[in-house]
Amino acid sequence: MTALLEVKGLTAGYGAAPVLHDIDLSIEQGQIVAVMGANGAGKTTLLRTLSGLVKPTSGEIRLDGADLRTTKVEQMVRRGIAHVPEGRGVVTELTVDENLRLGGLWRSDKADARKALDEVYELFEPLARRKRHPGHQLSGGERQMLALGRALIGRPRLMLLDEPSLGLAPRVIAQIMALLRDLRNSTGMTVLLVEQNVRSALSIADIGVVMSLGRVVTRNDAATLRTDDELRHAYLGF
Amino acid sequence: MDRFIFLTFDGLSRGAVYAAFALSLVLIWRAARIVNFAQGAMAVATAYAGYSVATATGSYWLGFAVALVGGLLLGAGVERVVMRFVDHSSPLNGVVVALGLVLVIQAVLGMIYGNEFRPAGAPFSRDAFVVGGVALLSRFDLWVFAAVIAVVALLVLLFTRTAVGLRMRAAAFAPDVSRLLGVNVGGMLTLGWALAAAVGSLAGMLVIPTELGLHPNAMDIVFVSAFTAAVVGGLDSAIGAVVGGVIVGLLLSYVSGYLGATVAPIAVLVLLLVVLLGRPGGLFGSVKARAA
């Protein structure tokens, strides 16, 4: 298989001091990859660099072989990359329906954008009941549904998810994770998942990547990582 | 009683202009979180351009159109050339730059047109219809109401019913998220400034004929009233701007009618002070504290 996303020697950060050092990462079409690590490991910066919010100082980012470094942030979604940022990125001042429609405004295929919107309402029934409610009235779980749903309206090839489990009840986390796996199975979507909740992330991931202090320290099958006691103690804390 | 009715109608027509001008301040505040103190000077600059064209061609409406288009261009230009390069980490930076713009624009206008009042004609008669011995509204007042209602309606439609309006709101509330969803945030900011400045130009074209005429400082006092109207309404709210405008218009009319015109500017400042002390968020200000 050829890699959908290919990252080589990526160094990036804010100002002069790099946060990411020489990152290599290869993700194949349809994989779920979990990036784990402690606070400050550079997980969020990795996602922000992939979606163009942070400009790399050196290294390569390729999607399907095409260089992404010069692509503007607002063009990423047209390349098939959906980035659901930390804190979920719901525009709290807009209604549920407005948030979702925002996810499809860039699409030229308006008919399919409308179809995708209907599908999201079917998938997330609580959102359909609260179409006219502003985002700030939603619960944490509903906001995660909204952010995920909004990303799905773009029918992305690669979904970048930053801490989707943050602040959610265990039952809701399990639902979200199961949904991600189902989506991957049904659409072939590739998922790069950043998580502190290692158990949840490894429960659905094919590949686990462990970061520490801005470097990738381990990349292995999720099944192997689940049983690697030494690694779990050293980097993942459980 | 006749006097009260007269003053009420006078206050409403003044209020409509303040509402339009306050709306232009609200538009920029919502798009960029800047109180554009240069709005008055920008409106005067486009009014000069409009009246120059009107005088040269003999067509008021051509001049009127030039003023509004000039507002769009000037607003976009100020954002692209000046405000985009201001460090917005402190809210005062934008304010200081805007005040600097006021000085520059007024000085340039003075150099080109001179610092004297020039006549600014109205497109409709300003003679009021007299009903039962009371002078109520003039044709010009009706034009002011119609223009302000039309612009409010158009803005409401733009923001609530169109894709561009949704993009503009999203870009203002959450720039990074909007960019990730494909919104050209910089473009939306430019558009917000352009629209706001055009609405400010409209307000200028509506108010200048009712005052002493064209002058580089013609909008200074109007700006204070409109700023008060915007703050009374909550700076964030379009409805608030309209309600604030009417409140300020009525207050000015009653105070100058019953207490004398010299007291009126003080009354506006007292109102501003009372609102800031009693309800700093304004009447329609949005709740700042949000649940996580």
XYZ file of C-alpha atoms in Angstrom:
530
model
C 0.000 0.000 0.000
C 1.098 3.568 -0.630
C 0.930 6.080 2.160
C -1.880 8.662 2.172
C 0.046 10.963 4.466
C 3.840 11.009 4.428
C 5.758 13.185 6.889
C 9.558 13.316 6.713
C 12.006 15.171 8.939
C 9.333 17.618 10.065
C 10.514 20.399 12.366
C 8.114 23.128 13.435
C 7.218 25.406 16.316
C 6.248 28.865 17.450
C 8.811 31.615 17.104
C 12.432 30.564 17.273
C 12.170 27.462 19.454
C 10.954 24.343 17.630
C 8.327 22.176 19.314
C 8.560 19.325 16.830
C 11.941 17.780 16.020
C 12.569 15.693 12.935
C 9.204 13.884 12.874
C 8.769 10.947 10.490
C 5.271 9.574 10.100
C 3.567 7.520 7.436
C -0.143 6.782 7.426
C -1.882 4.493 4.989
C -5.306 4.995 3.518
C -8.023 3.777 5.919
C -5.813 3.460 8.976
C -6.637 4.807 12.390
C -3.460 6.129 13.959
C -3.377 7.230 17.577
C -0.749 9.767 18.630
C -0.174 9.616 22.375
C 2.084 11.276 24.874
C 2.186 13.542 27.888
C 1.241 17.223 27.937
C 3.791 19.219 25.971
C 4.863 16.272 23.843
C 3.910 18.224 20.722
C 0.790 16.282 19.731
C -1.402 19.326 19.146
C 1.411 21.165 17.353
C 1.790 18.147 15.063
C -1.862 18.387 14.021
C -1.673 22.175 13.672
C 1.367 21.801 11.430
C -0.328 19.171 9.279
C -3.333 21.450 8.708
C -1.129 24.480 8.045
C -1.934 26.536 11.155
C 1.747 26.242 12.096
C 4.326 26.593 9.335
C 7.097 23.997 9.357
C 10.684 25.223 9.450
C 11.928 22.157 7.618
C 10.844 18.735 6.463
C 8.168 17.422 4.145
C 4.416 16.856 4.386
C 2.835 14.986 1.487
C -0.770 13.970 0.949
C -1.076 11.409 -1.815
C 2.367 12.491 -2.928
C 1.440 16.197 -3.243
C 3.407 18.709 -1.168
C 1.224 20.372 1.473
C 3.712 22.878 2.890
C 2.653 25.728 0.612
C -1.079 24.976 0.847
C -3.001 27.665 2.715
C -5.010 26.645 5.790
C -8.307 27.507 4.083
C -7.344 25.239 1.152
C -6.668 22.163 3.322
C -10.329 21.246 3.522
C -10.424 21.222 -0.308
C -7.526 18.761 -0.262
C -9.611 16.417 1.883
C -8.170 17.239 5.292
C -10.575 17.910 8.157
C -9.027 19.179 11.396
C -11.229 19.075 14.489
C -9.247 21.191 16.935
C -8.818 20.759 20.667
C -11.774 22.083 22.622
C -13.840 20.897 19.638
C -13.959 24.146 17.690
C -17.714 24.599 17.838
C -18.542 28.224 17.061
C -20.588 28.725 20.217
C -22.300 31.905 18.982
C -23.753 30.114 15.953
C -26.597 27.618 16.028
C -26.121 23.887 15.518
C -27.484 24.184 11.976
C -25.249 27.142 11.148
C -22.187 25.296 12.459
C -22.995 22.313 10.287
C -23.739 24.372 7.172
C -20.438 26.181 7.696
C -18.745 22.817 7.174
C -20.174 22.565 3.657
C -19.917 26.156 2.395
C -16.644 25.536 0.571
C -18.064 22.625 -1.420
C -19.001 23.154 -5.040
C -21.218 20.063 -5.028
C -24.110 21.699 -3.161
C -26.419 18.724 -3.608
C -23.963 16.380 -1.938
C -23.291 18.926 0.823
C -27.036 18.933 1.574
C -27.090 15.142 1.477
C -24.139 15.014 3.870
C -25.967 17.423 6.192
C -29.014 15.132 6.264
C -26.752 12.154 6.962
C -25.171 13.952 9.906
C -28.583 14.725 11.380
C -29.477 11.059 10.984
C -26.209 9.946 12.557
C -26.462 12.371 15.489
C -30.088 12.449 16.482
C -29.530 14.879 19.426
C -28.248 17.476 16.956
C -31.361 17.185 14.823
C -33.459 17.986 17.889
C -31.388 21.084 18.662
C -30.893 22.595 15.207
C -31.818 26.117 16.263
C -29.932 26.094 19.577
C -26.735 28.130 19.837
C -23.568 26.088 20.329
C -22.998 27.314 23.876
C -26.153 25.527 25.029
C -24.832 22.106 24.047
C -23.324 19.549 26.407
C -19.732 18.416 25.941
C -20.827 15.249 24.164
C -23.152 17.146 21.842
C -20.376 19.583 20.983
C -18.119 16.694 20.049
C -20.888 15.300 17.846
C -21.289 18.736 16.252
C -17.577 19.125 15.569
C -17.345 15.608 14.148
C -20.499 16.036 12.103
C -19.299 19.344 10.704
C -16.045 17.719 9.603
C -17.933 14.828 7.994
C -19.944 17.208 5.793
C -16.705 17.853 3.902
C -16.400 14.082 3.249
C -12.734 14.189 4.255
C -10.115 11.654 3.267
C -8.057 12.409 6.346
C -9.584 13.422 9.668
C -7.295 15.045 12.256
C -8.860 14.797 15.693
C -7.413 16.592 18.702
C -8.408 15.046 22.044
C -11.990 14.118 21.191
C -12.402 12.475 24.620
C -11.465 15.592 26.586
C -13.965 16.255 29.371
C -16.428 13.582 28.281
C -18.007 10.824 30.364
C -16.560 7.330 29.758
C -19.793 6.116 28.166
C -19.762 9.034 25.686
C -16.077 8.455 24.916
C -16.822 4.825 24.102
C -19.632 5.906 21.756
C -17.413 8.412 19.960
C -14.607 5.877 19.535
C -17.003 3.223 18.227
C -18.418 5.770 15.809
C -14.954 6.636 14.489
C -14.228 2.970 13.859
C -17.586 2.523 12.086
C -16.968 5.584 9.932
C -13.563 4.304 8.939
C -15.032 0.898 8.106
C -17.893 2.331 6.055
C -16.155 5.227 4.263
C -12.498 4.255 4.231
C -11.675 7.534 5.923
C -8.209 7.794 7.435
C -8.043 9.042 11.038
C -5.154 10.632 12.895
C -6.229 10.774 16.493
C -4.380 12.702 19.200
C -5.273 11.427 22.651
C -4.223 11.533 26.272
C -6.797 8.856 26.930
C -4.506 6.046 25.840
C -6.829 3.134 26.602
C -9.630 4.575 24.469
C -7.322 5.556 21.653
C -5.613 2.145 21.490
C -8.986 0.400 21.632
C -9.762 1.513 18.068
C -6.353 2.354 16.594
C -4.432 0.184 14.143
C -1.164 1.954 14.826
C 0.031 3.772 17.927
C 2.611 6.537 17.876
C 4.152 7.744 21.113
C 5.603 11.233 21.256
C 7.822 12.724 23.909
C 9.325 16.224 23.963
C 8.545 16.818 20.301
C 9.938 13.545 18.971
C 8.397 10.269 17.922
C 9.796 7.697 20.343
C 7.766 4.675 19.305
C 5.607 3.591 16.411
C 4.025 0.176 16.547
C 0.866 -1.870 16.109
C -1.759 -0.799 18.598
C -2.163 -4.416 19.706
C 1.528 -4.616 20.582
C 1.475 -1.293 22.417
C -1.487 -2.374 24.524
C 0.645 -5.141 26.023
C 4.020 -3.374 26.180
C 4.303 -2.823 29.931
C 7.606 -1.005 29.875
C 6.438 1.523 27.302
C 3.138 2.065 29.029
C 4.896 2.856 32.303
C 7.531 5.049 30.711
C 5.412 7.271 28.476
C 1.743 6.604 28.879
C 1.361 6.372 32.649
C -0.931 3.401 33.112
C -48.299 68.986 23.825
C -47.723 70.247 20.276
C -44.157 70.951 21.207
C -43.743 67.478 22.632
C -45.055 65.888 19.447
C -42.786 68.062 17.331
C -39.763 67.186 19.448
C -40.616 63.487 19.344
C -40.718 63.406 15.545
C -37.558 65.489 15.361
C -35.877 63.074 17.783
C -36.941 60.039 15.775
C -35.487 61.384 12.552
C -32.218 62.314 14.280
C -32.267 58.942 15.988
C -32.552 57.116 12.664
C -29.281 58.698 11.511
C -27.540 57.925 14.799
C -28.830 54.375 14.476
C -27.287 54.018 11.008
C -23.998 55.450 12.172
C -24.011 53.348 15.344
C -24.661 50.331 13.137
C -21.473 51.037 11.210
C -19.539 51.065 14.499
C -21.197 47.801 15.561
C -20.312 46.157 12.233
C -16.614 46.862 12.680
C -16.703 45.954 16.350
C -18.255 42.588 15.518
C -15.823 41.902 12.694
C -12.611 43.130 14.283
C -13.196 44.052 17.953
C -12.116 47.631 17.232
C -14.083 50.801 17.980
C -13.372 52.682 14.781
C -12.958 56.264 15.965
C -12.082 57.205 12.377
C -15.576 56.298 11.134
C -16.793 59.910 11.271
C -13.798 61.283 9.384
C -14.077 58.484 6.816
C -17.768 59.289 6.289
C -16.951 62.980 5.813
C -14.245 62.130 3.268
C -16.699 60.097 1.181
C -19.351 62.829 1.551
C -16.867 65.345 0.090
C -16.262 62.965 -2.806
C -20.007 62.488 -3.261
C -20.802 66.204 -3.249
C -17.894 66.933 -5.596
C -19.375 64.496 -8.103
C -22.894 65.820 -7.492
C -21.741 69.390 -8.142
C -19.733 68.444 -11.221
C -22.460 66.320 -12.818
C -25.561 68.018 -11.430
C -26.885 64.651 -10.242
C -27.331 64.268 -6.482
C -27.959 60.543 -6.818
C -24.785 59.930 -8.762
C -22.915 61.722 -5.980
C -24.821 59.675 -3.410
C -23.768 56.447 -5.134
C -20.171 57.676 -5.305
C -20.217 58.340 -1.559
C -21.441 54.810 -0.766
C -19.032 53.111 -3.175
C -16.308 55.400 -1.839
C -17.209 54.108 1.644
C -16.810 50.499 0.518
C -13.412 51.244 -1.004
C -12.167 53.423 1.842
C -13.235 50.839 4.425
C -11.520 48.021 2.549
C -8.440 50.200 2.061
C -8.176 51.173 5.713
C -8.342 47.498 6.706
C -5.903 46.254 4.064
C -3.360 49.056 4.261
C -3.505 50.158 7.895
C -5.427 48.009 10.376
C -4.087 44.668 9.128
C -0.616 45.715 10.271
C -1.622 46.905 13.717
C -0.594 44.640 16.571
C -3.963 43.809 18.113
C -2.596 42.255 21.289
C -3.677 45.377 23.158
C -7.099 46.818 22.253
C -5.753 50.350 22.635
C -3.419 49.971 19.631
C -6.261 49.939 17.137
C -7.922 52.882 18.864
C -4.761 54.988 18.753
C -4.232 54.176 15.067
C -7.869 55.088 14.349
C -7.429 58.423 16.134
C -4.314 59.011 14.043
C -6.371 58.327 10.927
C -8.868 60.992 12.037
C -6.079 63.601 12.137
C -4.698 62.530 8.757
C -8.081 62.445 6.994
C -9.224 65.776 8.441
C -5.915 67.436 7.563
C -6.000 66.130 3.987
C -9.629 67.233 3.568
C -8.701 70.679 4.891
C -5.836 70.930 2.394
C -8.011 69.893 -0.554
C -11.312 71.574 0.233
C -10.409 74.231 2.831
C -11.568 74.445 6.421
C -14.814 76.304 5.790
C -18.374 75.062 5.682
C -19.596 74.210 2.197
C -23.267 73.908 1.376
C -24.563 70.352 1.230
C -27.922 70.089 -0.448
C -30.636 67.581 0.412
C -32.298 65.449 -2.286
C -35.763 66.103 -0.856
C -37.475 69.100 0.671
C -36.713 69.682 4.322
C -39.955 71.629 4.853
C -42.051 69.694 7.299
C -45.640 68.657 6.625
C -47.861 70.560 9.048
C -50.655 68.553 10.629
C -53.084 70.394 12.912
C -50.674 73.285 13.329
C -47.744 71.032 14.325
C -44.756 70.618 12.029
C -44.140 66.874 11.896
C -41.894 65.342 9.259
C -40.351 66.542 6.047
C -39.908 64.547 2.850
C -36.226 64.372 3.751
C -37.094 62.835 7.139
C -39.158 60.171 5.389
C -36.199 59.468 3.089
C -33.972 59.094 6.158
C -36.376 56.590 7.743
C -36.732 54.624 4.520
C -32.972 54.503 3.918
C -32.166 53.406 7.482
C -34.908 50.765 7.565
C -33.731 49.458 4.185
C -30.101 49.203 5.270
C -31.021 47.454 8.541
C -33.216 45.000 6.630
C -30.478 44.330 4.079
C -27.886 43.737 6.793
C -30.199 41.370 8.674
C -30.818 39.426 5.461
C -27.109 39.367 4.651
C -26.071 38.035 8.050
C -28.884 35.555 8.649
C -29.808 34.304 5.179
C -26.673 34.223 3.034
C -23.549 32.088 2.914
C -21.356 35.191 2.935
C -23.100 36.428 6.083
C -22.523 33.070 7.789
C -18.861 33.144 6.769
C -18.484 36.693 8.102
C -19.999 35.806 11.465
C -17.963 32.610 11.798
C -14.741 34.396 10.811
C -15.357 37.050 13.471
C -16.185 34.597 16.260
C -13.659 31.845 15.542
C -11.006 32.760 12.959
C -8.876 29.605 13.200
C -11.827 27.217 13.096
C -13.251 29.146 10.147
C -9.994 28.874 8.216
C -9.952 25.122 8.838
C -13.438 25.038 7.288
C -12.239 26.840 4.184
C -13.315 30.394 5.044
C -11.098 33.206 3.740
C -10.955 35.013 7.088
C -8.854 37.945 5.879
C -11.282 38.552 3.031
C -14.241 38.493 5.399
C -12.532 41.069 7.627
C -11.961 43.352 4.633
C -15.574 42.912 3.589
C -16.740 43.756 7.121
C -14.769 47.011 7.102
C -16.028 47.863 3.625
C -19.669 47.311 4.553
C -19.308 49.214 7.820
C -17.674 52.194 6.128
C -20.383 52.235 3.440
C -23.081 52.312 6.130
C -21.113 55.120 7.820
C -21.041 57.001 4.499
C -24.792 56.575 4.165
C -25.251 58.013 7.653
C -23.003 60.928 6.683
C -25.037 61.645 3.546
C -28.196 61.583 5.679
C -26.980 63.815 8.486
C -24.721 66.382 6.816
C -27.565 68.186 4.963
C -29.362 68.656 8.302
C -26.371 70.291 9.974
C -24.229 73.262 8.977
C -22.881 71.629 5.817
C -19.671 69.968 4.695
C -16.639 70.558 6.871
C -13.694 68.271 7.755
C -15.044 68.114 11.328
C -18.703 67.833 10.291
C -19.184 64.395 11.875
C -17.327 64.983 15.156
C -20.404 65.727 17.270
C -22.462 63.156 15.375
C -19.773 60.592 16.142
C -20.106 61.243 19.895
C -23.875 60.728 19.692
C -23.592 57.635 17.511
C -20.848 56.161 19.679
C -23.100 56.697 22.703
C -25.944 55.021 20.797
C -23.735 52.037 20.005
C -22.552 51.707 23.623
C -26.111 52.074 24.956
C -27.113 49.253 22.628
C -24.194 47.084 23.692
C -21.704 47.521 20.765
C -22.304 43.912 19.788
C -25.904 44.139 18.753
C -27.452 45.525 15.565
C -30.837 45.857 17.249
C -29.063 47.551 20.138
C -27.555 50.104 17.739
C -30.971 50.973 16.344
C -32.619 51.220 19.767
C -29.620 53.157 21.104
C -29.813 55.530 18.150
C -33.480 56.266 18.774
C -32.878 56.773 22.522
C -30.037 59.212 21.851
C -32.024 61.015 19.142
C -35.036 61.503 21.407
C -32.874 62.544 24.352
C -31.055 65.148 22.250
C -34.314 66.485 20.850
C -36.083 66.779 24.208
C -33.079 68.269 25.984
C -32.403 70.861 23.294
C -36.110 71.639 23.011
C -36.852 72.059 26.711
C -33.485 72.981 28.207
C -31.592 74.574 25.324
C -29.287 73.345 22.591
C -26.126 74.110 24.580
C -27.056 71.479 27.177
C -27.633 68.713 24.618
C -24.010 67.474 24.206
C -23.714 67.274 27.999
C -26.892 65.200 28.144
C -25.363 62.683 25.722
C -22.247 62.375 27.860
C -24.376 61.958 30.999
C -26.292 59.163 29.260
C -23.010 57.508 28.241
C -21.759 57.730 31.827
C -24.986 56.356 33.313
C -24.997 53.393 30.948
C -21.332 52.622 31.491
C -21.765 52.751 35.274
C -25.115 50.988 35.498
C -24.950 48.483 32.660
C -21.460 48.367 31.126
C -22.489 45.671 28.652
C -25.207 47.916 27.207
C -28.892 47.110 26.842
C -28.424 44.328 24.295
C -24.817 43.264 24.980
C -24.138 39.570 24.688
C -23.220 37.586 27.741
C -19.444 37.323 27.830
C -19.092 34.438 30.274
C -19.617 31.117 28.570
C -19.683 27.565 29.765
C -16.649 25.610 28.647
